[in-house]
Amino acid sequence: MSQAELRELRAALHTASDIVFTLDGEPSAEQADQLADALRRALDAARALGEDRGGTGCREHPRGAVDPLYGDKDDPLPPGWGRCLLCNDRRRRAGARRYAGR
């Protein structure tokens, strides 16, 4: 169990808790979606705690953090990108360097 996995789980649970405690009556569709996303992140992080390969499925970073944009319908990752935050961050930085060089 890594500290990064615990931080991810705590952050997702805190987010879900914050959403729930701000509800006053029936949640809006946006609040329900945000809550479901936070709980999904928490579930993924909890599952990653007990997996041998971690939640990323990455050979290079099997115990790394899962990219929070993975599975995001509103801001999807580019095709071919996986769950690994470290690999996706490397791709983002490489893309930024290409744009900066123009």
MMTF fields as JSON, N, C-alpha, C and O atoms, coordinates in Angstrom:
{
  "mmtfVersion": "1.0.0",
  "mmtfProducer": "UNKNOWN",
  "numBonds": 407,
  "numAtoms": 408,
  "numGroups": 102,
  "numChains": 1,
  "numModels": 1,
  "chainsPerModel": [1],
  "groupsPerChain": [102],
  "chainIdList": ["A"],
  "bondAtomList": [4, 2, 8, 6, 12, 10, 16, 14, 20, 18, 24, 22, 28, 26, 32, 30, 36, 34, 40, 38, 44, 42, 48, 46, 52, 50, 56, 54, 60, 58, 64, 62, 68, 66, 72, 70, 76, 74, 80, 78, 84, 82, 88, 86, 92, 90, 96, 94, 100, 98, 104, 102, 108, 106, 112, 110, 116, 114, 120, 118, 124, 122, 128, 126, 132, 130, 136, 134, 140, 138, 144, 142, 148, 146, 152, 150, 156, 154, 160, 158, 164, 162, 168, 166, 172, 170, 176, 174, 180, 178, 184, 182, 188, 186, 192, 190, 196, 194, 200, 198, 204, 202, 208, 206, 212, 210, 216, 214, 220, 218, 224, 222, 228, 226, 232, 230, 236, 234, 240, 238, 244, 242, 248, 246, 252, 250, 256, 254, 260, 258, 264, 262, 268, 266, 272, 270, 276, 274, 280, 278, 284, 282, 288, 286, 292, 290, 296, 294, 300, 298, 304, 302, 308, 306, 312, 310, 316, 314, 320, 318, 324, 322, 328, 326, 332, 330, 336, 334, 340, 338, 344, 342, 348, 346, 352, 350, 356, 354, 360, 358, 364, 362, 368, 366, 372, 370, 376, 374, 380, 378, 384, 382, 388, 386, 392, 390, 396, 394, 400, 398, 404, 402],
  "bondOrderList": [1, 1, 1, 1, 1, 1, 1, 1, 1, 1, 1, 1, 1, 1, 1, 1, 1, 1, 1, 1, 1, 1, 1, 1, 1, 1, 1, 1, 1, 1, 1, 1, 1, 1, 1, 1, 1, 1, 1, 1, 1, 1, 1, 1, 1, 1, 1, 1, 1, 1, 1, 1, 1, 1, 1, 1, 1, 1, 1, 1, 1, 1, 1, 1, 1, 1, 1, 1, 1, 1, 1, 1, 1, 1, 1, 1, 1, 1, 1, 1, 1, 1, 1, 1, 1, 1, 1, 1, 1, 1, 1, 1, 1, 1, 1, 1, 1, 1, 1, 1, 1],
  "groupList": [{"groupName": "MET", "atomNameList": ["N", "CA", "C", "O"], "elementList": ["N", "C", "C", "O"], "formalChargeList": [0, 0, 0, 0], "bondAtomList": [1, 0, 2, 1, 3, 2], "bondOrderList": [1, 1, 2], "singleLetterCode": "M", "chemCompType": "L-PEPTIDE LINKING"}, {"groupName": "SER", "atomNameList": ["N", "CA", "C", "O"], "elementList": ["N", "C", "C", "O"], "formalChargeList": [0, 0, 0, 0], "bondAtomList": [1, 0, 2, 1, 3, 2], "bondOrderList": [1, 1, 2], "singleLetterCode": "S", "chemCompType": "L-PEPTIDE LINKING"}, {"groupName": "GLN", "atomNameList": ["N", "CA", "C", "O"], "elementList": ["N", "C", "C", "O"], "formalChargeList": [0, 0, 0, 0], "bondAtomList": [1, 0, 2, 1, 3, 2], "bondOrderList": [1, 1, 2], "singleLetterCode": "Q", "chemCompType": "L-PEPTIDE LINKING"}, {"groupName": "ALA", "atomNameList": ["N", "CA", "C", "O"], "elementList": ["N", "C", "C", "O"], "formalChargeList": [0, 0, 0, 0], "bondAtomList": [1, 0, 2, 1, 3, 2], "bondOrderList": [1, 1, 2], "singleLetterCode": "A", "chemCompType": "L-PEPTIDE LINKING"}, {"groupName": "GLU", "atomNameList": ["N", "CA", "C", "O"], "elementList": ["N", "C", "C", "O"], "formalChargeList": [0, 0, 0, 0], "bondAtomList": [1, 0, 2, 1, 3, 2], "bondOrderList": [1, 1, 2], "singleLetterCode": "E", "chemCompType": "L-PEPTIDE LINKING"}, {"groupName": "LEU", "atomNameList": ["N", "CA", "C", "O"], "elementList": ["N", "C", "C", "O"], "formalChargeList": [0, 0, 0, 0], "bondAtomList": [1, 0, 2, 1, 3, 2], "bondOrderList": [1, 1, 2], "singleLetterCode": "L", "chemCompType": "L-PEPTIDE LINKING"}, {"groupName": "ARG", "atomNameList": ["N", "CA", "C", "O"], "elementList": ["N", "C", "C", "O"], "formalChargeList": [0, 0, 0, 0], "bondAtomList": [1, 0, 2, 1, 3, 2], "bondOrderList": [1, 1, 2], "singleLetterCode": "R", "chemCompType": "L-PEPTIDE LINKING"}, {"groupName": "HIS", "atomNameList": ["N", "CA", "C", "O"], "elementList": ["N", "C", "C", "O"], "formalChargeList": [0, 0, 0, 0], "bondAtomList": [1, 0, 2, 1, 3, 2], "bondOrderList": [1, 1, 2], "singleLetterCode": "H", "chemCompType": "L-PEPTIDE LINKING"}, {"groupName": "THR", "atomNameList": ["N", "CA", "C", "O"], "elementList": ["N", "C", "C", "O"], "formalChargeList": [0, 0, 0, 0], "bondAtomList": [1, 0, 2, 1, 3, 2], "bondOrderList": [1, 1, 2], "singleLetterCode": "T", "chemCompType": "L-PEPTIDE LINKING"}, {"groupName": "ASP", "atomNameList": ["N", "CA", "C", "O"], "elementList": ["N", "C", "C", "O"], "formalChargeList": [0, 0, 0, 0], "bondAtomList": [1, 0, 2, 1, 3, 2], "bondOrderList": [1, 1, 2], "singleLetterCode": "D", "chemCompType": "L-PEPTIDE LINKING"}, {"groupName": "ILE", "atomNameList": ["N", "CA", "C", "O"], "elementList": ["N", "C", "C", "O"], "formalChargeList": [0, 0, 0, 0], "bondAtomList": [1, 0, 2, 1, 3, 2], "bondOrderList": [1, 1, 2], "singleLetterCode": "I", "chemCompType": "L-PEPTIDE LINKING"}, {"groupName": "VAL", "atomNameList": ["N", "CA", "C", "O"], "elementList": ["N", "C", "C", "O"], "formalChargeList": [0, 0, 0, 0], "bondAtomList": [1, 0, 2, 1, 3, 2], "bondOrderList": [1, 1, 2], "singleLetterCode": "V", "chemCompType": "L-PEPTIDE LINKING"}, {"groupName": "PHE", "atomNameList": ["N", "CA", "C", "O"], "elementList": ["N", "C", "C", "O"], "formalChargeList": [0, 0, 0, 0], "bondAtomList": [1, 0, 2, 1, 3, 2], "bondOrderList": [1, 1, 2], "singleLetterCode": "F", "chemCompType": "L-PEPTIDE LINKING"}, {"groupName": "GLY", "atomNameList": ["N", "CA", "C", "O"], "elementList": ["N", "C", "C", "O"], "formalChargeList": [0, 0, 0, 0], "bondAtomList": [1, 0, 2, 1, 3, 2], "bondOrderList": [1, 1, 2], "singleLetterCode": "G", "chemCompType": "PEPTIDE LINKING"}, {"groupName": "PRO", "atomNameList": ["N", "CA", "C", "O"], "elementList": ["N", "C", "C", "O"], "formalChargeList": [0, 0, 0, 0], "bondAtomList": [1, 0, 2, 1, 3, 2], "bondOrderList": [1, 1, 2], "singleLetterCode": "P", "chemCompType": "L-PEPTIDE LINKING"}, {"groupName": "CYS", "atomNameList": ["N", "CA", "C", "O"], "elementList": ["N", "C", "C", "O"], "formalChargeList": [0, 0, 0, 0], "bondAtomList": [1, 0, 2, 1, 3, 2], "bondOrderList": [1, 1, 2], "singleLetterCode": "C", "chemCompType": "L-PEPTIDE LINKING"}, {"groupName": "TYR", "atomNameList": ["N", "CA", "C", "O"], "elementList": ["N", "C", "C", "O"], "formalChargeList": [0, 0, 0, 0], "bondAtomList": [1, 0, 2, 1, 3, 2], "bondOrderList": [1, 1, 2], "singleLetterCode": "Y", "chemCompType": "L-PEPTIDE LINKING"}, {"groupName": "LYS", "atomNameList": ["N", "CA", "C", "O"], "elementList": ["N", "C", "C", "O"], "formalChargeList": [0, 0, 0, 0], "bondAtomList": [1, 0, 2, 1, 3, 2], "bondOrderList": [1, 1, 2], "singleLetterCode": "K", "chemCompType": "L-PEPTIDE LINKING"}, {"groupName": "TRP", "atomNameList": ["N", "CA", "C", "O"], "elementList": ["N", "C", "C", "O"], "formalChargeList": [0, 0, 0, 0], "bondAtomList": [1, 0, 2, 1, 3, 2], "bondOrderList": [1, 1, 2], "singleLetterCode": "W", "chemCompType": "L-PEPTIDE LINKING"}, {"groupName": "ASN", "atomNameList": ["N", "CA", "C", "O"], "elementList": ["N", "C", "C", "O"], "formalChargeList": [0, 0, 0, 0], "bondAtomList": [1, 0, 2, 1, 3, 2], "bondOrderList": [1, 1, 2], "singleLetterCode": "N", "chemCompType": "L-PEPTIDE LINKING"}],
  "groupTypeList": [0, 1, 2, 3, 4, 5, 6, 4, 5, 6, 3, 3, 5, 7, 8, 3, 1, 9, 10, 11, 12, 8, 5, 9, 13, 4, 14, 1, 3, 4, 2, 3, 9, 2, 5, 3, 9, 3, 5, 6, 6, 3, 5, 9, 3, 3, 6, 3, 5, 13, 4, 9, 6, 13, 13, 8, 13, 15, 6, 4, 7, 14, 6, 13, 3, 11, 9, 14, 5, 16, 13, 9, 17, 9, 9, 14, 5, 14, 14, 13, 18, 13, 6, 15, 5, 5, 15, 19, 9, 6, 6, 6, 6, 3, 13, 3, 6, 6, 16, 3, 13, 6],
  "groupIdList": [1, 2, 3, 4, 5, 6, 7, 8, 9, 10, 11, 12, 13, 14, 15, 16, 17, 18, 19, 20, 21, 22, 23, 24, 25, 26, 27, 28, 29, 30, 31, 32, 33, 34, 35, 36, 37, 38, 39, 40, 41, 42, 43, 44, 45, 46, 47, 48, 49, 50, 51, 52, 53, 54, 55, 56, 57, 58, 59, 60, 61, 62, 63, 64, 65, 66, 67, 68, 69, 70, 71, 72, 73, 74, 75, 76, 77, 78, 79, 80, 81, 82, 83, 84, 85, 86, 87, 88, 89, 90, 91, 92, 93, 94, 95, 96, 97, 98, 99, 100, 101, 102],
  "secStructList": [7, 7, 2, 2, 2, 2, 2, 2, 2, 2, 2, 2, 2, 2, 2, 2, 2, 2, 2, 2, 2, 2, 7, 7, 1, 1, 7, 7, 2, 2, 2, 2, 2, 2, 2, 2, 2, 2, 2, 2, 2, 2, 2, 2, 2, 2, 2, 2, 2, 2, 7, 1, 1, 6, 6, 6, 7, 7, 1, 1, 7, 6, 6, 1, 7, 5, 7, 6, 6, 6, 6, 7, 1, 1, 1, 7, 7, 7, 6, 6, 7, 7, 1, 5, 2, 2, 2, 2, 2, 2, 2, 2, 2, 2, 2, 2, 2, 2, 2, 2, 6, 7],
  "xCoordList": [0.844, 0.0, 0.895, 1.77, 0.662, 1.5, 0.777, -0.447, 1.563, 0.996, 0.157, -0.845, 0.567, -0.196, -1.589, -2.566, -1.681, -2.984, -3.871, -5.061, -3.284, -4.059, -4.513, -5.645, -3.635, -4.01, -5.16, -6.098, -5.088, -6.152, -7.482, -8.521, -7.445, -8.657, -9.215, -10.416, -8.359, -8.817, -9.397, -10.433, -8.735, -9.214, -10.588, -11.481, -10.749, -12.039, -13.14, -14.26, -12.825, -13.833, -14.172, -15.329, -13.175, -13.434, -14.32, -15.242, -14.035, -14.848, -16.291, -17.22, -16.477, -17.831, -18.526, -19.699, -17.804, -18.37, -18.77, -19.848, -17.92, -18.227, -19.495, -20.327, -19.634, -20.827, -22.068, -23.074, -22.009, -23.164, -23.575, -24.764, -22.616, -22.955, -23.43, -23.987, -23.22, -23.743, -25.131, -25.78, -25.585, -26.914, -27.984, -27.893, -28.975, -30.115, -31.361, -31.929, -31.768, -32.885, -32.37, -31.27, -33.18, -32.821, -31.697, -31.758, -30.665, -29.538, -29.916, -30.788, -29.238, -29.41, -28.71, -27.958, -28.951, -28.306, -26.791, -26.046, -26.335, -24.892, -24.288, -23.215, -24.977, -24.472, -24.439, -23.489, -25.457, -25.493, -24.356, -23.741, -24.074, -22.962, -21.623, -20.76, -21.454, -20.208, -20.016, -18.906, -21.088, -21.016, -20.668, -19.826, -21.309, -21.018, -19.567, -18.917, -19.05, -17.65, -16.696, -15.713, -16.982, -16.117, -16.151, -15.117, -17.327, -17.431, -16.764, -16.184, -16.844, -16.16, -14.643, -13.957, -14.128, -12.694, -12.307, -11.265, -13.15, -12.87, -12.871, -12.008, -13.815, -13.875, -12.656, -12.069, -12.279, -11.074, -9.84, -9.004, -9.728, -8.573, -8.583, -7.532, -9.756, -9.848, -9.477, -8.779, -9.936, -9.578, -8.077, -7.474, -7.485, -6.054, -5.216, -4.092, -5.748, -4.987, -4.649, -3.592, -5.531, -5.306, -4.812, -4.559, -4.671, -4.242, -2.729, -2.013, -2.263, -0.83, -0.319, 0.791, -1.108, -0.673, -1.123, -0.825, -1.819, -2.3, -3.465, -3.861, -3.993, -5.146, -4.831, -5.74, -3.549, -3.212, -3.182, -3.471, -2.835, -2.655, -1.384, -1.176, -0.545, 0.669, 1.837, 2.044, 2.586, 3.756, 4.877, 5.608, 5.002, 6.076, 5.754, 6.642, 4.485, 4.061, 2.844, 1.761, 3.005, 1.84, 1.182, -0.011, 1.915, 1.35, 1.178, 1.012, 1.216, 1.078, -0.363, -1.267, -0.557, -1.89, -2.667, -2.088, -3.983, -4.868, -5.166, -5.465, -5.08, -5.368, -6.82, -7.731, -7.048, -8.423, -9.315, -10.539, -8.732, -9.536, -9.903, -10.684, -9.344, -9.675, -11.159, -11.639, -11.877, -13.305, -14.183, -15.403, -13.581, -14.349, -15.07, -14.433, -16.395, -17.185, -17.043, -17.071, -16.891, -16.837, -15.459, -15.349, -14.425, -13.053, -12.268, -11.377, -12.598, -11.968, -10.493, -10.038, -9.774, -8.366, -8.285, -9.221, -7.196, -7.035, -7.064, -6.729, -7.455, -7.487, -6.114, -5.085, -6.121, -4.885, -4.228, -3.303, -4.685, -4.12, -4.744, -5.923, -3.948, -4.415, -4.785, -5.042, -4.807, -5.202, -4.051, -4.297, -2.81, -1.642, -1.422, -1.178, -1.512, -1.313, 0.113, 0.316, 1.095, 2.491, 2.76, 3.397, 2.283, 2.478, 1.703, 2.216, 0.474, -0.319, 0.278, 0.23, 0.843, 1.505, 2.713, 2.965, 3.455, 4.6, 4.115, 4.76, 2.996, 2.439, 2.01, 2.233, 1.398, 0.966, 2.163, 2.127, 3.223, 4.413, 5.07, 5.552, 5.093, 5.68, 4.871, 5.434, 3.542, 2.686, 2.866, 2.849, 3.038, 3.246, 4.57, 4.66, 5.592, 6.899, 6.802, 7.425, 6.012, 5.852, 5.168, 5.574, 4.125, 3.427, 4.306, 4.232, 5.12, 5.988, 7.083, 7.585, 7.462, 8.527, 8.075, 8.898, 6.797, 6.285, 6.456, 6.074],
  "yCoordList": [-1.165, 0.0, 1.235, 1.387, 2.096, 3.284, 4.503, 4.526, 5.496, 6.747, 7.441, 8.083, 7.311, 7.928, 7.317, 8.028, 6.006, 5.34, 5.803, 6.057, 5.908, 6.378, 7.825, 8.172, 8.663, 10.065, 10.136, 10.912, 9.329, 9.319, 8.884, 9.486, 7.836, 7.356, 8.424, 8.694, 9.022, 10.065, 11.262, 11.798, 11.681, 12.836, 12.555, 13.401, 11.372, 11.026, 10.94, 11.394, 10.36, 10.261, 11.632, 11.899, 12.5, 13.861, 14.614, 15.324, 14.456, 15.121, 14.644, 15.452, 13.324, 12.774, 13.282, 13.656, 13.292, 13.76, 15.23, 15.609, 16.049, 17.472, 17.676, 18.523, 16.904, 17.025, 16.641, 17.348, 15.535, 15.048, 16.053, 16.322, 16.601, 17.504, 18.878, 19.635, 19.213, 20.482, 20.317, 21.304, 19.073, 18.843, 19.335, 19.146, 19.955, 20.411, 19.959, 20.711, 18.747, 18.181, 17.32, 16.77, 17.217, 16.372, 17.013, 18.202, 16.227, 16.805, 17.103, 16.459, 18.096, 18.387, 17.291, 16.495, 17.252, 16.258, 16.442, 15.462, 17.693, 17.96, 17.462, 16.859, 17.715, 17.245, 15.719, 15.134, 15.083, 13.62, 13.059, 12.061, 13.695, 13.264, 13.447, 12.571, 14.583, 14.843, 13.835, 13.351, 13.522, 12.538, 11.159, 10.46, 10.769, 9.465, 9.395, 8.364, 10.468, 10.493, 10.362, 9.624, 11.076, 11.001, 9.602, 9.075, 9.005, 7.651, 6.627, 5.652, 6.843, 5.951, 6.033, 5.012, 7.251, 7.429, 6.735, 6.084, 6.876, 6.237, 4.722, 4.046, 4.188, 2.74, 2.25, 1.226, 2.97, 2.589, 2.616, 1.715, 3.649, 3.759, 2.642, 2.082, 2.312, 1.239, -0.1, -0.904, -0.336, -1.587, -1.652, -2.722, -0.521, -0.488, -0.833, -1.316, -0.593, -0.892, -2.367, -2.722, -3.23, -4.658, -5.37, -6.574, -4.662, -5.287, -5.369, -4.483, -6.44, -6.598, -5.623, -5.108, -5.363, -4.481, -3.05, -2.179, -2.798, -1.446, -1.117, -1.928, 0.043, 0.448, 0.977, 1.209, 1.177, 1.788, 0.779, 1.128, -0.462, -1.444, -1.175, -1.774, -0.288, 0.129, -0.767, -1.036, -1.22, -2.055, -1.248, -1.757, -0.003, 0.844, 1.391, 1.518, 1.712, 2.311, 1.552, 2.128, 0.288, -0.507, -0.007, -0.232, 0.65, 1.154, 2.668, 3.304, 3.237, 4.681, 5.131, 4.318, 6.412, 7.001, 6.883, 6.888, 6.776, 6.745, 8.187, 9.032, 8.45, 9.787, 10.146, 9.402, 11.289, 11.648, 11.905, 11.88, 12.149, 12.359, 11.045, 11.042, 9.93, 8.643, 8.362, 8.331, 8.16, 7.879, 9.114, 8.995, 10.301, 11.544, 11.78, 11.919, 11.822, 12.018, 13.427, 13.622, 14.413, 15.806, 16.233, 17.147, 15.589, 15.946, 14.652, 14.327, 13.912, 12.597, 12.705, 13.697, 11.665, 11.563, 11.246, 10.673, 11.604, 11.262, 9.748, 8.994, 9.303, 7.868, 7.229, 7.796, 6.062, 5.324, 5.607, 4.897, 6.626, 6.929, 5.994, 5.654, 5.579, 4.652, 5.339, 6.542, 4.545, 5.03, 5.668, 6.407, 5.402, 5.82, 7.337, 7.89, 7.983, 9.434, 9.81, 10.811, 9.03, 9.355, 9.304, 10.206, 8.265, 8.166, 9.258, 9.86, 9.515, 10.547, 11.928, 12.77, 12.171, 13.447, 13.613, 14.706, 12.537, 12.584, 12.924, 13.704, 12.353, 12.664, 14.129, 14.798, 14.619, 16.027, 16.969, 17.931, 16.685, 17.547, 17.496, 18.515, 16.333, 16.209, 17.026, 17.682, 16.982, 17.767, 19.257, 20.029, 19.664, 21.086, 21.575, 22.7, 20.733, 21.134, 21.286, 22.173, 20.413, 20.527, 21.832, 22.497, 22.217, 23.469, 24.676, 25.683, 24.593, 25.708, 25.921, 27.035, 24.866, 24.957, 25.541, 25.754, 25.8, 26.345, 27.822, 28.41],
  "zCoordList": [0.0, 0.0, 0.0, 0.853, -0.955, -1.039, -0.474, -0.351, -0.142, 0.359, -0.714, -0.402, -1.974, -3.068, -3.167, -3.404, -2.986, -3.041, -1.886, -2.069, -0.707, 0.44, 0.25, 0.588, -0.287, -0.543, -1.547, -1.365, -2.603, -3.61, -2.995, -3.264, -2.17, -1.513, -0.571, -0.581, 0.23, 1.163, 0.421, 0.815, -0.65, -1.409, -2.017, -1.967, -2.587, -3.2, -2.15, -2.384, -0.993, 0.074, 0.65, 0.975, 0.778, 1.265, 0.279, 0.679, -1.005, -2.026, -1.945, -1.951, -1.869, -1.766, -0.504, -0.541, 0.597, 1.864, 1.769, 2.228, 1.184, 1.032, 0.206, 0.533, -0.852, -1.705, -0.917, -0.963, -0.198, 0.558, 1.638, 1.81, 2.354, 3.443, 2.975, 3.77, 1.708, 1.198, 0.589, 0.241, 0.459, -0.106, 0.863, 2.076, 0.299, 1.09, 0.334, -0.458, 0.584, -0.158, -1.3, -1.242, -2.328, -3.47, -4.276, -4.592, -4.612, -5.357, -6.801, -7.384, -7.356, -8.781, -9.579, -9.018, -10.856, -11.718, -11.677, -11.663, -11.657, -11.61, -10.297, -10.294, -9.18, -7.89, -7.843, -7.323, -8.376, -8.394, -9.237, -8.864, -10.371, -11.217, -10.513, -10.572, -9.849, -9.123, -7.997, -7.776, -7.291, -6.219, -6.766, -6.204, -7.853, -8.46, -8.921, -8.748, -9.504, -9.942, -8.763, -8.835, -7.675, -6.488, -5.888, -5.478, -5.837, -5.287, -6.195, -5.716, -7.488, -8.438, -8.234, -8.231, -8.065, -7.79, -6.491, -6.414, -5.467, -4.181, -4.33, -3.77, -5.068, -5.27, -6.042, -5.695, -7.076, -7.837, -6.946, -7.005, -6.122, -5.226, -4.192, -3.879, -3.656, -2.664, -3.29, -2.673, -4.495, -5.187, -5.457, -5.376, -5.774, -6.076, -4.853, -4.989, -3.667, -2.453, -2.342, -1.82, -2.826, -2.677, -3.919, -3.879, -5.008, -6.258, -6.339, -5.874, -6.934, -7.151, -8.203, -8.076, -9.239, -10.319, -10.099, -10.915, -9.036, -8.802, -9.713, -10.55, -9.551, -10.331, -11.702, -12.499, -12.001, -13.283, -14.424, -15.568, -14.123, -15.189, -15.991, -17.046, -15.501, -16.201, -15.796, -14.612, -16.777, -16.479, -15.83, -14.981, -16.231, -15.709, -14.318, -13.476, -14.083, -12.802, -12.255, -12.145, -11.916, -11.5, -10.222, -10.018, -9.381, -8.116, -8.155, -7.114, -9.339, -9.479, -9.324, -9.136, -9.405, -9.27, -10.573, -11.66, -10.45, -11.607, -12.01, -11.166, -13.299, -13.814, -13.496, -13.858, -12.817, -12.459, -13.671, -13.544, -14.837, -16.039, -16.728, -17.68, -16.253, -16.861, -16.657, -15.524, -17.741, -17.674, -17.576, -17.462, -17.619, -17.53, -18.861, -19.905, -18.81, -20.03, -20.584, -21.8, -19.702, -20.125, -20.617, -21.433, -20.135, -20.509, -20.726, -19.941, -21.791, -21.98, -22.344, -22.915, -21.998, -22.384, -23.875, -24.434, -24.517, -25.932, -26.139, -25.225, -27.314, -27.604, -27.384, -27.75, -26.79, -26.558, -25.22, -24.829, -24.513, -23.205, -22.187, -22.283, -21.209, -20.193, -18.897, -18.858, -17.83, -16.51, -15.734, -14.781, -16.115, -15.342, -15.419, -16.492, -14.276, -14.216, -14.609, -15.296, -14.189, -14.491, -15.992, -16.536, -16.662, -18.113, -18.845, -19.788, -18.413, -19.062, -18.846, -19.743, -17.661, -17.411, -18.329, -18.836, -18.539, -19.455, -20.865, -21.567, -21.284, -22.605, -22.68, -23.69, -21.611, -21.592, -21.717, -22.484, -20.957, -21.01, -22.384, -22.88, -22.993, -24.337, -25.335, -26.211, -25.2, -26.092, -25.889, -26.848, -24.633, -24.333, -24.91, -25.402, -24.852, -25.428, -26.934, -27.517, -27.568, -29.022, -29.38, -30.332, -28.628, -28.917, -28.609, -29.312, -27.589, -27.215, -28.248, -28.393, -28.972, -29.953, -31.28, -32.171, -31.426, -32.705, -32.819, -33.831]
}
